[in-house]
Amino acid sequence: MSGEPLDLSCYSVRTDLAVEARQQVLDQNEVENQSHLEGVIIHEREENGITITNIEITEKGTEVVGKKPGNYLTIEALGIRNQNTDLQHDVEKYLQKNLAHFLIREGLLKTQAACW
């Protein structure tokens, strides 16, 4: 490697995030009520610089956003790019907690203590 920055301008951005699929539908259809897409239930909260978004997509929502029915979790923490160690630890905790809740809800884990 020569150490020169890699030019990625010829590539398009592709993501599988339900959050971005929802936003794309909202933008393309100029939806007036940004909080409502039929069959797409969203819960978003921010804690300590971390945005946690839970999206449930129903069968009807599948037709709207093109994602399979199910529960999707997105954890965003832009401060990680600044190598903020405290924020990295907070993100680890939120990921552990949310993953454990998901596994319990899906019947794949009996108690959170069994995981950590």
PDB file of C-alpha atoms in Angstrom:
ATOM      1  CA  MET A   1       0.000   0.000   0.000  1.00  0.00           C
ATOM      2  CA  SER A   2       1.235   3.446  -0.827  1.00  0.00           C
ATOM      3  CA  GLY A   3      -0.417   5.215   2.117  1.00  0.00           C
ATOM      4  CA  GLU A   4      -2.509   7.398  -0.198  1.00  0.00           C
ATOM      5  CA  PRO A   5      -6.206   7.808   0.580  1.00  0.00           C
ATOM      6  CA  LEU A   6      -8.458   5.362  -1.245  1.00  0.00           C
ATOM      7  CA  ASP A   7     -10.784   7.043  -3.765  1.00  0.00           C
ATOM      8  CA  LEU A   8     -14.250   5.542  -3.298  1.00  0.00           C
ATOM      9  CA  SER A   9     -16.133   8.166  -5.322  1.00  0.00           C
ATOM     10  CA  CYS A  10     -16.953   5.719  -8.131  1.00  0.00           C
ATOM     11  CA  TYR A  11     -18.894   3.449  -5.731  1.00  0.00           C
ATOM     12  CA  SER A  12     -22.447   3.921  -4.572  1.00  0.00           C
ATOM     13  CA  VAL A  13     -23.433   3.532  -0.954  1.00  0.00           C
ATOM     14  CA  ARG A  14     -25.523   0.433  -0.198  1.00  0.00           C
ATOM     15  CA  THR A  15     -26.948  -0.497   3.148  1.00  0.00           C
ATOM     16  CA  ASP A  16     -29.311  -3.063   4.580  1.00  0.00           C
ATOM     17  CA  LEU A  17     -30.409  -0.859   7.465  1.00  0.00           C
ATOM     18  CA  ALA A  18     -34.171  -0.766   8.009  1.00  0.00           C
ATOM     19  CA  VAL A  19     -33.799   2.778   9.346  1.00  0.00           C
ATOM     20  CA  GLU A  20     -32.383   3.944   6.024  1.00  0.00           C
ATOM     21  CA  ALA A  21     -34.932   1.968   3.970  1.00  0.00           C
ATOM     22  CA  ARG A  22     -37.682   3.745   5.918  1.00  0.00           C
ATOM     23  CA  GLN A  23     -36.092   7.150   5.366  1.00  0.00           C
ATOM     24  CA  GLN A  24     -35.692   6.461   1.649  1.00  0.00           C
ATOM     25  CA  VAL A  25     -39.422   5.679   1.344  1.00  0.00           C
ATOM     26  CA  LEU A  26     -40.289   8.847   3.273  1.00  0.00           C
ATOM     27  CA  ASP A  27     -38.026  10.961   1.038  1.00  0.00           C
ATOM     28  CA  GLN A  28     -39.189   9.420  -2.246  1.00  0.00           C
ATOM     29  CA  ASN A  29     -42.875   9.740  -1.443  1.00  0.00           C
ATOM     30  CA  GLU A  30     -42.686  13.082   0.362  1.00  0.00           C
ATOM     31  CA  VAL A  31     -44.698  11.661   3.254  1.00  0.00           C
ATOM     32  CA  GLU A  32     -46.195  14.466   5.357  1.00  0.00           C
ATOM     33  CA  ASN A  33     -46.396  12.530   8.644  1.00  0.00           C
ATOM     34  CA  GLN A  34     -42.752  11.476   9.074  1.00  0.00           C
ATOM     35  CA  SER A  35     -43.605   9.284  12.052  1.00  0.00           C
ATOM     36  CA  HIS A  36     -46.087   7.058  10.213  1.00  0.00           C
ATOM     37  CA  LEU A  37     -45.611   4.466   7.531  1.00  0.00           C
ATOM     38  CA  GLU A  38     -48.195   1.706   7.525  1.00  0.00           C
ATOM     39  CA  GLY A  39     -46.693  -1.481   8.911  1.00  0.00           C
ATOM     40  CA  VAL A  40     -43.499   0.198  10.117  1.00  0.00           C
ATOM     41  CA  ILE A  41     -43.409   0.871  13.858  1.00  0.00           C
ATOM     42  CA  ILE A  42     -40.458   2.912  15.048  1.00  0.00           C
ATOM     43  CA  HIS A  43     -39.201   3.703  18.535  1.00  0.00           C
ATOM     44  CA  GLU A  44     -36.191   5.989  18.767  1.00  0.00           C
ATOM     45  CA  ARG A  45     -34.382   7.314  21.801  1.00  0.00           C
ATOM     46  CA  GLU A  46     -31.121   9.047  22.498  1.00  0.00           C
ATOM     47  CA  GLU A  47     -28.966   8.365  25.531  1.00  0.00           C
ATOM     48  CA  ASN A  48     -25.504   9.828  26.155  1.00  0.00           C
ATOM     49  CA  GLY A  49     -24.744  10.553  22.510  1.00  0.00           C
ATOM     50  CA  ILE A  50     -26.089   7.180  21.335  1.00  0.00           C
ATOM     51  CA  THR A  51     -29.193   6.959  19.149  1.00  0.00           C
ATOM     52  CA  ILE A  52     -31.030   3.659  19.539  1.00  0.00           C
ATOM     53  CA  THR A  53     -33.700   2.899  16.953  1.00  0.00           C
ATOM     54  CA  ASN A  54     -36.010  -0.110  17.157  1.00  0.00           C
ATOM     55  CA  ILE A  55     -38.088  -0.790  14.057  1.00  0.00           C
ATOM     56  CA  GLU A  56     -40.756  -3.447  13.739  1.00  0.00           C
ATOM     57  CA  ILE A  57     -41.763  -4.293  10.190  1.00  0.00           C
ATOM     58  CA  THR A  58     -45.065  -6.131   9.730  1.00  0.00           C
ATOM     59  CA  GLU A  59     -46.254  -7.982   6.619  1.00  0.00           C
ATOM     60  CA  LYS A  60     -47.800  -4.707   5.389  1.00  0.00           C
ATOM     61  CA  GLY A  61     -44.562  -2.867   6.137  1.00  0.00           C
ATOM     62  CA  THR A  62     -42.678  -5.334   3.964  1.00  0.00           C
ATOM     63  CA  GLU A  63     -44.614  -4.047   0.963  1.00  0.00           C
ATOM     64  CA  VAL A  64     -43.789  -0.457   1.924  1.00  0.00           C
ATOM     65  CA  VAL A  65     -40.047  -0.595   2.707  1.00  0.00           C
ATOM     66  CA  GLY A  66     -38.962  -3.819   1.006  1.00  0.00           C
ATOM     67  CA  LYS A  67     -37.538  -5.424   4.152  1.00  0.00           C
ATOM     68  CA  LYS A  68     -38.546  -8.782   5.597  1.00  0.00           C
ATOM     69  CA  PRO A  69     -40.987  -8.688   8.523  1.00  0.00           C
ATOM     70  CA  GLY A  70     -39.257  -8.605  11.879  1.00  0.00           C
ATOM     71  CA  ASN A  71     -37.547  -6.468  14.469  1.00  0.00           C
ATOM     72  CA  TYR A  72     -34.558  -4.338  13.515  1.00  0.00           C
ATOM     73  CA  LEU A  73     -32.186  -2.548  15.868  1.00  0.00           C
ATOM     74  CA  THR A  74     -29.824   0.253  14.897  1.00  0.00           C
ATOM     75  CA  ILE A  75     -27.336   1.773  17.323  1.00  0.00           C
ATOM     76  CA  GLU A  76     -25.684   4.974  16.095  1.00  0.00           C
ATOM     77  CA  ALA A  77     -22.833   6.699  17.907  1.00  0.00           C
ATOM     78  CA  LEU A  78     -21.059   9.194  15.702  1.00  0.00           C
ATOM     79  CA  GLY A  79     -18.633  10.063  18.507  1.00  0.00           C
ATOM     80  CA  ILE A  80     -16.925   6.698  18.052  1.00  0.00           C
ATOM     81  CA  ARG A  81     -15.221   8.164  15.003  1.00  0.00           C
ATOM     82  CA  ASN A  82     -13.367  10.481  17.387  1.00  0.00           C
ATOM     83  CA  GLN A  83     -12.017   7.457  19.287  1.00  0.00           C
ATOM     84  CA  ASN A  84     -14.015   8.374  22.385  1.00  0.00           C
ATOM     85  CA  THR A  85     -13.234   5.394  24.661  1.00  0.00           C
ATOM     86  CA  ASP A  86     -15.995   6.190  27.176  1.00  0.00           C
ATOM     87  CA  LEU A  87     -18.559   6.320  24.383  1.00  0.00           C
ATOM     88  CA  GLN A  88     -17.244   3.037  22.969  1.00  0.00           C
ATOM     89  CA  HIS A  89     -17.813   1.381  26.359  1.00  0.00           C
ATOM     90  CA  ASP A  90     -21.322   2.864  26.559  1.00  0.00           C
ATOM     91  CA  VAL A  91     -22.120   1.490  23.092  1.00  0.00           C
ATOM     92  CA  GLU A  92     -20.886  -1.954  24.172  1.00  0.00           C
ATOM     93  CA  LYS A  93     -23.250  -1.847  27.168  1.00  0.00           C
ATOM     94  CA  TYR A  94     -26.241  -0.766  25.061  1.00  0.00           C
ATOM     95  CA  LEU A  95     -25.488  -3.466  22.492  1.00  0.00           C
ATOM     96  CA  GLN A  96     -25.224  -6.156  25.186  1.00  0.00           C
ATOM     97  CA  LYS A  97     -28.465  -5.041  26.835  1.00  0.00           C
ATOM     98  CA  ASN A  98     -30.422  -4.756  23.591  1.00  0.00           C
ATOM     99  CA  LEU A  99     -29.093  -8.017  22.184  1.00  0.00           C
ATOM    100  CA  ALA A 100     -30.017  -9.839  25.406  1.00  0.00           C
ATOM    101  CA  HIS A 101     -33.569  -8.370  25.329  1.00  0.00           C
ATOM    102  CA  PHE A 102     -33.915  -9.411  21.698  1.00  0.00           C
ATOM    103  CA  LEU A 103     -32.724 -12.977  22.399  1.00  0.00           C
ATOM    104  CA  ILE A 104     -35.069 -13.285  25.393  1.00  0.00           C
ATOM    105  CA  ARG A 105     -38.025 -11.931  23.384  1.00  0.00           C
ATOM    106  CA  GLU A 106     -37.313 -14.398  20.562  1.00  0.00           C
ATOM    107  CA  GLY A 107     -37.081 -17.281  23.060  1.00  0.00           C
ATOM    108  CA  LEU A 108     -33.413 -17.930  22.346  1.00  0.00           C
ATOM    109  CA  LEU A 109     -32.226 -16.986  25.829  1.00  0.00           C
ATOM    110  CA  LYS A 110     -33.927 -17.646  29.165  1.00  0.00           C
ATOM    111  CA  THR A 111     -32.357 -14.864  31.251  1.00  0.00           C
ATOM    112  CA  GLN A 112     -29.954 -12.028  30.637  1.00  0.00           C
ATOM    113  CA  ALA A 113     -27.586 -13.361  33.331  1.00  0.00           C
ATOM    114  CA  ALA A 114     -26.993 -16.490  31.250  1.00  0.00           C
ATOM    115  CA  CYS A 115     -25.400 -14.362  28.557  1.00  0.00           C
ATOM    116  CA  TRP A 116     -22.962 -12.173  30.473  1.00  0.00           C
TER     117      TRP A 116
END
